[in-house]
């Protein structure tokens, strides 16, 4: 890939991975508008790894506390709030893992069409707006139960459908279950860590069978996606309580409409 293409795709992945606006819907735009070819498996690994580094770095203190308290509580049988949250994240990861392993081939073959991505972009954007407007927004992470965590995890499994947005659907589920905006966003970001890690691992295993890769492009992709994802997480958490989800839903409507227009004009 040319360096301009690497920069644009890395920034798109880094920014859209954690905003509720669908990374897959954005990654299809350069191919549709500019006629770019697929970026390839190696680059997918790079930008996923960059996003993983960003979220782990941003929540490094939380992650360390979750690991220590989670393991400590498992041994002692007495769980702190962070220890309980750690196991709720594990529980919430299971549905997406099972669905991904079972239906990965079907999804890649049948659900990556532009029409599917445009439809889900609009549909789940409307659901996000409704959940934000109608949700009670009273509960924090301390009030999260295992049943609610499992329901958010089941919602995360829907994000395997392109255009849904992993962060968008998990925040939507959290808001529908009465969580505060920042709590829903924080849980979404924390539960992204095992999902992105597993995704990056599977892609890496596939990459082992691929031909030689351009390591300079890979490194640039990791750095740019990591930096943009880190900044995205920081500013999103800073402003989400004030701006709400409506601007992101409206943006999804515009994006989905643009995708439908490109399909119609093709």
mmCIF file of C-alpha atoms in Angstrom:
data_model
loop_
_atom_site.group_PDB
_atom_site.id
_atom_site.type_symbol
_atom_site.label_atom_id
_atom_site.label_comp_id
_atom_site.label_asym_id
_atom_site.label_seq_id
_atom_site.Cartn_x
_atom_site.Cartn_y
_atom_site.Cartn_z
ATOM 1 C CA UNK A 1 0.000 0.000 0.000
ATOM 2 C CA UNK A 2 1.003 3.600 -0.533
ATOM 3 C CA UNK A 3 1.838 5.586 2.594
ATOM 4 C CA UNK A 4 -1.217 7.846 2.154
ATOM 5 C CA UNK A 5 -3.467 4.790 2.078
ATOM 6 C CA UNK A 6 -1.786 3.396 5.214
ATOM 7 C CA UNK A 7 -2.295 6.681 7.086
ATOM 8 C CA UNK A 8 -5.963 7.044 6.142
ATOM 9 C CA UNK A 9 -6.925 3.433 6.895
ATOM 10 C CA UNK A 10 -4.983 3.424 10.187
ATOM 11 C CA UNK A 11 -6.696 6.596 11.376
ATOM 12 C CA UNK A 12 -10.102 5.303 10.313
ATOM 13 C CA UNK A 13 -9.607 2.070 12.244
ATOM 14 C CA UNK A 14 -8.215 3.787 15.323
ATOM 15 C CA UNK A 15 -10.973 6.387 15.548
ATOM 16 C CA UNK A 16 -13.953 4.232 14.618
ATOM 17 C CA UNK A 17 -13.013 1.185 16.701
ATOM 18 C CA UNK A 18 -14.223 2.831 19.898
ATOM 19 C CA UNK A 19 -16.780 5.348 18.670
ATOM 20 C CA UNK A 20 -20.336 3.974 18.198
ATOM 21 C CA UNK A 21 -20.257 4.587 14.440
ATOM 22 C CA UNK A 22 -19.056 1.273 12.924
ATOM 23 C CA UNK A 23 -15.499 0.770 11.709
ATOM 24 C CA UNK A 24 -16.577 -1.630 8.939
ATOM 25 C CA UNK A 25 -18.910 0.993 7.450
ATOM 26 C CA UNK A 26 -16.031 3.463 7.300
ATOM 27 C CA UNK A 27 -13.466 1.038 5.945
ATOM 28 C CA UNK A 28 -15.719 0.283 2.989
ATOM 29 C CA UNK A 29 -15.774 3.955 1.935
ATOM 30 C CA UNK A 30 -12.167 4.195 0.633
ATOM 31 C CA UNK A 31 -12.772 1.077 -1.463
ATOM 32 C CA UNK A 32 -16.040 2.412 -2.855
ATOM 33 C CA UNK A 33 -15.042 6.062 -3.350
ATOM 34 C CA UNK A 34 -11.318 5.808 -4.153
ATOM 35 C CA UNK A 35 -11.220 2.334 -5.631
ATOM 36 C CA UNK A 36 -8.573 1.105 -3.190
ATOM 37 C CA UNK A 37 -7.913 -2.606 -3.048
ATOM 38 C CA UNK A 38 -8.321 -4.605 0.156
ATOM 39 C CA UNK A 39 -5.622 -3.707 2.698
ATOM 40 C CA UNK A 40 -4.769 -7.330 3.376
ATOM 41 C CA UNK A 41 -4.567 -9.590 6.407
ATOM 42 C CA UNK A 42 -1.240 -8.266 7.720
ATOM 43 C CA UNK A 43 -2.554 -4.724 7.902
ATOM 44 C CA UNK A 44 -5.716 -5.911 9.666
ATOM 45 C CA UNK A 45 -3.517 -7.500 12.329
ATOM 46 C CA UNK A 46 -1.532 -4.275 12.676
ATOM 47 C CA UNK A 47 -4.486 -1.951 13.222
ATOM 48 C CA UNK A 48 -6.190 -4.385 15.602
ATOM 49 C CA UNK A 49 -2.983 -4.618 17.610
ATOM 50 C CA UNK A 50 -2.723 -0.826 17.657
ATOM 51 C CA UNK A 51 -6.277 -0.546 19.001
ATOM 52 C CA UNK A 52 -5.503 -3.177 21.637
ATOM 53 C CA UNK A 53 -2.390 -1.317 22.782
ATOM 54 C CA UNK A 54 -4.415 1.904 23.019
ATOM 55 C CA UNK A 55 -7.193 0.544 25.234
ATOM 56 C CA UNK A 56 -4.809 -1.409 27.471
ATOM 57 C CA UNK A 57 -2.543 1.628 27.862
ATOM 58 C CA UNK A 58 -5.405 4.000 28.609
ATOM 59 C CA UNK A 59 -6.948 1.680 31.203
ATOM 60 C CA UNK A 60 -3.633 0.253 32.421
ATOM 61 C CA UNK A 61 -4.398 0.892 36.115
ATOM 62 C CA UNK A 62 -7.882 -0.562 35.763
ATOM 63 C CA UNK A 63 -6.593 -3.576 33.848
ATOM 64 C CA UNK A 64 -3.938 -4.315 36.477
ATOM 65 C CA UNK A 65 -6.485 -3.993 39.274
ATOM 66 C CA UNK A 66 -8.983 -6.187 37.424
ATOM 67 C CA UNK A 67 -6.400 -8.922 36.892
ATOM 68 C CA UNK A 68 -5.061 -8.862 40.463
ATOM 69 C CA UNK A 69 -8.446 -8.593 42.178
ATOM 70 C CA UNK A 70 -10.079 -11.048 39.819
ATOM 71 C CA UNK A 71 -7.478 -13.745 40.434
ATOM 72 C CA UNK A 72 -7.276 -12.894 44.120
ATOM 73 C CA UNK A 73 -11.028 -13.149 44.535
ATOM 74 C CA UNK A 74 -11.087 -16.462 42.669
ATOM 75 C CA UNK A 75 -8.578 -17.901 45.139
ATOM 76 C CA UNK A 76 -10.115 -16.453 48.301
ATOM 77 C CA UNK A 77 -13.792 -16.475 47.371
ATOM 78 C CA UNK A 78 -14.085 -12.813 48.413
ATOM 79 C CA UNK A 79 -14.443 -10.389 45.519
ATOM 80 C CA UNK A 80 -13.853 -6.651 45.546
ATOM 81 C CA UNK A 81 -15.757 -4.442 43.083
ATOM 82 C CA UNK A 82 -12.880 -4.728 40.588
ATOM 83 C CA UNK A 83 -12.596 -8.462 41.132
ATOM 84 C CA UNK A 84 -16.298 -8.931 40.438
ATOM 85 C CA UNK A 85 -16.087 -6.667 37.382
ATOM 86 C CA UNK A 86 -13.188 -8.713 36.012
ATOM 87 C CA UNK A 87 -15.264 -11.884 35.952
ATOM 88 C CA UNK A 88 -18.267 -10.045 34.533
ATOM 89 C CA UNK A 89 -16.040 -8.987 31.608
ATOM 90 C CA UNK A 90 -14.988 -12.617 31.117
ATOM 91 C CA UNK A 91 -18.651 -13.677 31.181
ATOM 92 C CA UNK A 92 -19.629 -10.949 28.710
ATOM 93 C CA UNK A 93 -16.908 -12.092 26.288
ATOM 94 C CA UNK A 94 -18.204 -15.651 25.954
ATOM 95 C CA UNK A 95 -21.179 -15.022 23.588
ATOM 96 C CA UNK A 96 -19.102 -13.139 21.003
ATOM 97 C CA UNK A 97 -16.387 -15.795 21.168
ATOM 98 C CA UNK A 98 -18.833 -18.649 20.599
ATOM 99 C CA UNK A 99 -20.728 -16.879 17.814
ATOM 100 C CA UNK A 100 -17.496 -15.746 16.146
ATOM 101 C CA UNK A 101 -15.982 -19.230 16.088
ATOM 102 C CA UNK A 102 -19.240 -20.794 14.868
ATOM 103 C CA UNK A 103 -20.361 -18.317 12.216
ATOM 104 C CA UNK A 104 -17.127 -16.559 11.148
ATOM 105 C CA UNK A 105 -17.144 -18.171 7.704
ATOM 106 C CA UNK A 106 -20.834 -17.485 7.083
ATOM 107 C CA UNK A 107 -20.527 -13.841 8.140
ATOM 108 C CA UNK A 108 -17.498 -13.202 5.920
ATOM 109 C CA UNK A 109 -19.168 -14.886 2.944
ATOM 110 C CA UNK A 110 -22.726 -13.561 3.170
ATOM 111 C CA UNK A 111 -22.882 -10.475 5.398
ATOM 112 C CA UNK A 112 -20.103 -8.198 4.165
ATOM 113 C CA UNK A 113 -22.183 -6.722 1.353
ATOM 114 C CA UNK A 114 -22.481 -2.947 1.142
ATOM 115 C CA UNK A 115 -26.276 -3.120 1.464
ATOM 116 C CA UNK A 116 -26.006 -5.064 4.727
ATOM 117 C CA UNK A 117 -23.504 -2.561 6.154
ATOM 118 C CA UNK A 118 -25.652 0.430 5.128
ATOM 119 C CA UNK A 119 -28.768 -1.145 6.660
ATOM 120 C CA UNK A 120 -27.163 -2.054 9.980
ATOM 121 C CA UNK A 121 -25.464 1.342 10.199
ATOM 122 C CA UNK A 122 -28.856 3.083 10.106
ATOM 123 C CA UNK A 123 -30.827 0.478 12.081
ATOM 124 C CA UNK A 124 -28.475 0.252 15.044
ATOM 125 C CA UNK A 125 -27.921 4.007 14.949
ATOM 126 C CA UNK A 126 -31.656 4.472 15.547
ATOM 127 C CA UNK A 127 -31.556 1.908 18.357
ATOM 128 C CA UNK A 128 -28.625 3.734 19.977
ATOM 129 C CA UNK A 129 -30.525 7.036 19.894
ATOM 130 C CA UNK A 130 -33.656 5.421 21.343
ATOM 131 C CA UNK A 131 -31.702 3.701 24.147
ATOM 132 C CA UNK A 132 -29.970 6.950 25.072
ATOM 133 C CA UNK A 133 -33.239 8.889 25.102
ATOM 134 C CA UNK A 134 -35.314 6.301 26.982
ATOM 135 C CA UNK A 135 -32.720 4.705 29.252
ATOM 136 C CA UNK A 136 -32.853 5.440 32.992
ATOM 137 C CA UNK A 137 -29.097 6.262 33.126
ATOM 138 C CA UNK A 138 -28.912 5.693 36.902
ATOM 139 C CA UNK A 139 -26.583 2.738 37.404
ATOM 140 C CA UNK A 140 -22.787 2.594 37.504
ATOM 141 C CA UNK A 141 -20.460 -0.369 37.151
ATOM 142 C CA UNK A 142 -20.934 -1.271 40.819
ATOM 143 C CA UNK A 143 -24.604 -2.090 40.102
ATOM 144 C CA UNK A 144 -23.861 -4.306 37.112
ATOM 145 C CA UNK A 145 -25.165 -7.859 37.644
ATOM 146 C CA UNK A 146 -24.078 -11.070 35.931
ATOM 147 C CA UNK A 147 -27.390 -11.222 34.040
ATOM 148 C CA UNK A 148 -26.944 -7.712 32.670
ATOM 149 C CA UNK A 149 -23.295 -8.397 31.796
ATOM 150 C CA UNK A 150 -24.364 -11.512 29.895
ATOM 151 C CA UNK A 151 -27.033 -9.532 28.006
ATOM 152 C CA UNK A 152 -24.457 -6.904 27.018
ATOM 153 C CA UNK A 153 -22.179 -9.751 25.943
ATOM 154 C CA UNK A 154 -24.976 -11.208 23.809
ATOM 155 C CA UNK A 155 -25.400 -7.781 22.214
ATOM 156 C CA UNK A 156 -21.664 -7.700 21.519
ATOM 157 C CA UNK A 157 -22.061 -10.905 19.510
ATOM 158 C CA UNK A 158 -24.358 -8.978 17.130
ATOM 159 C CA UNK A 159 -21.399 -6.733 16.303
ATOM 160 C CA UNK A 160 -19.992 -9.562 14.215
ATOM 161 C CA UNK A 161 -22.521 -8.397 11.620
ATOM 162 C CA UNK A 162 -20.664 -5.664 9.675
ATOM 163 C CA UNK A 163 -22.006 -2.160 10.211
ATOM 164 C CA UNK A 164 -23.380 -2.868 13.684
ATOM 165 C CA UNK A 165 -20.440 -1.360 15.649
ATOM 166 C CA UNK A 166 -19.118 -3.323 18.621
ATOM 167 C CA UNK A 167 -18.868 -0.265 20.843
ATOM 168 C CA UNK A 168 -22.213 1.046 19.592
ATOM 169 C CA UNK A 169 -24.234 -2.096 20.310
ATOM 170 C CA UNK A 170 -22.663 -2.697 23.730
ATOM 171 C CA UNK A 171 -23.288 0.905 24.789
ATOM 172 C CA UNK A 172 -26.831 0.600 23.468
ATOM 173 C CA UNK A 173 -27.400 -2.519 25.563
ATOM 174 C CA UNK A 174 -25.884 -0.870 28.635
ATOM 175 C CA UNK A 175 -28.120 2.183 28.266
ATOM 176 C CA UNK A 176 -31.212 0.014 27.744
ATOM 177 C CA UNK A 177 -30.362 -1.760 31.004
ATOM 178 C CA UNK A 178 -30.262 1.525 32.924
ATOM 179 C CA UNK A 179 -26.535 2.279 32.967
ATOM 180 C CA UNK A 180 -25.121 5.786 32.964
ATOM 181 C CA UNK A 181 -23.514 6.866 29.699
ATOM 182 C CA UNK A 182 -19.954 6.902 31.045
ATOM 183 C CA UNK A 183 -20.431 3.555 32.821
ATOM 184 C CA UNK A 184 -21.802 1.953 29.649
ATOM 185 C CA UNK A 185 -18.885 3.365 27.624
ATOM 186 C CA UNK A 186 -16.265 2.279 30.178
ATOM 187 C CA UNK A 187 -17.643 -1.256 30.337
ATOM 188 C CA UNK A 188 -17.748 -1.364 26.537
ATOM 189 C CA UNK A 189 -14.102 -0.322 26.305
ATOM 190 C CA UNK A 190 -12.944 -2.745 29.000
ATOM 191 C CA UNK A 191 -14.808 -5.690 27.481
ATOM 192 C CA UNK A 192 -13.249 -4.849 24.108
ATOM 193 C CA UNK A 193 -9.830 -5.925 25.406
ATOM 194 C CA UNK A 194 -10.352 -9.724 25.344
ATOM 195 C CA UNK A 195 -12.404 -9.499 22.119
ATOM 196 C CA UNK A 196 -9.790 -7.478 20.225
ATOM 197 C CA UNK A 197 -7.013 -9.656 21.659
ATOM 198 C CA UNK A 198 -8.735 -12.844 20.476
ATOM 199 C CA UNK A 199 -9.432 -11.305 17.071
ATOM 200 C CA UNK A 200 -5.810 -10.210 16.691
ATOM 201 C CA UNK A 201 -4.641 -13.696 17.731
ATOM 202 C CA UNK A 202 -6.842 -15.424 15.146
ATOM 203 C CA UNK A 203 -5.700 -13.021 12.439
ATOM 204 C CA UNK A 204 -2.077 -13.606 13.432
ATOM 205 C CA UNK A 205 -2.517 -17.377 13.154
ATOM 206 C CA UNK A 206 -3.916 -16.878 9.652
ATOM 207 C CA UNK A 207 -1.035 -14.531 8.847
ATOM 208 C CA UNK A 208 1.512 -17.262 9.615
ATOM 209 C CA UNK A 209 0.434 -18.974 6.404
ATOM 210 C CA UNK A 210 0.632 -15.764 4.364
ATOM 211 C CA UNK A 211 3.617 -14.615 2.267
ATOM 212 C CA UNK A 212 6.214 -12.126 3.526
ATOM 213 C CA UNK A 213 4.825 -8.838 4.817
ATOM 214 C CA UNK A 214 5.964 -5.218 4.618
ATOM 215 C CA UNK A 215 7.018 -4.614 8.221
ATOM 216 C CA UNK A 216 7.439 -0.857 7.798
ATOM 217 C CA UNK A 217 3.764 -0.589 6.778
ATOM 218 C CA UNK A 218 2.783 -2.824 9.680
ATOM 219 C CA UNK A 219 4.661 -0.682 12.203
ATOM 220 C CA UNK A 220 3.161 2.536 10.848
ATOM 221 C CA UNK A 221 -0.312 1.011 11.025
ATOM 222 C CA UNK A 222 0.194 -0.034 14.662
ATOM 223 C CA UNK A 223 1.470 3.403 15.709
ATOM 224 C CA UNK A 224 -1.181 5.472 13.917
ATOM 225 C CA UNK A 225 -4.142 3.299 14.888
ATOM 226 C CA UNK A 226 -2.867 3.128 18.476
ATOM 227 C CA UNK A 227 -2.442 6.886 18.881
ATOM 228 C CA UNK A 228 -5.771 7.754 17.246
ATOM 229 C CA UNK A 229 -7.614 5.104 19.272
ATOM 230 C CA UNK A 230 -6.068 6.361 22.542
ATOM 231 C CA UNK A 231 -7.126 9.950 21.833
ATOM 232 C CA UNK A 232 -10.564 8.784 20.769
ATOM 233 C CA UNK A 233 -11.139 6.932 24.059
ATOM 234 C CA UNK A 234 -9.907 9.902 26.092
ATOM 235 C CA UNK A 235 -12.104 12.537 24.452
ATOM 236 C CA UNK A 236 -15.143 10.274 24.180
ATOM 237 C CA UNK A 237 -15.157 9.634 27.940
ATOM 238 C CA UNK A 238 -14.577 13.337 28.583
ATOM 239 C CA UNK A 239 -17.606 14.507 26.622
ATOM 240 C CA UNK A 240 -20.121 11.650 26.410
ATOM 241 C CA UNK A 241 -22.037 12.645 29.565
ATOM 242 C CA UNK A 242 -22.668 16.089 28.073
ATOM 243 C CA UNK A 243 -23.255 15.432 24.390
ATOM 244 C CA UNK A 244 -25.069 12.100 24.595
ATOM 245 C CA UNK A 245 -25.463 9.630 21.739
ATOM 246 C CA UNK A 246 -27.687 11.663 19.411
ATOM 247 C CA UNK A 247 -24.790 13.183 17.376
ATOM 248 C CA UNK A 248 -23.386 9.708 16.693
ATOM 249 C CA UNK A 249 -26.817 8.375 15.699
ATOM 250 C CA UNK A 250 -27.349 11.281 13.293
ATOM 251 C CA UNK A 251 -23.906 10.694 11.821
ATOM 252 C CA UNK A 252 -24.776 7.020 11.308
ATOM 253 C CA UNK A 253 -27.946 8.012 9.437
ATOM 254 C CA UNK A 254 -25.901 10.222 7.115
ATOM 255 C CA UNK A 255 -23.239 7.543 6.619
ATOM 256 C CA UNK A 256 -25.797 4.823 5.933
ATOM 257 C CA UNK A 257 -27.597 7.084 3.476
ATOM 258 C CA UNK A 258 -24.311 7.826 1.693
ATOM 259 C CA UNK A 259 -23.602 4.097 1.395
ATOM 260 C CA UNK A 260 -27.056 3.463 -0.069
ATOM 261 C CA UNK A 261 -26.513 6.319 -2.529
ATOM 262 C CA UNK A 262 -23.202 4.806 -3.666
ATOM 263 C CA UNK A 263 -24.895 1.425 -4.090
ATOM 264 C CA UNK A 264 -27.667 3.005 -6.182
ATOM 265 C CA UNK A 265 -25.172 4.926 -8.351
ATOM 266 C CA UNK A 266 -22.897 1.909 -8.919
#
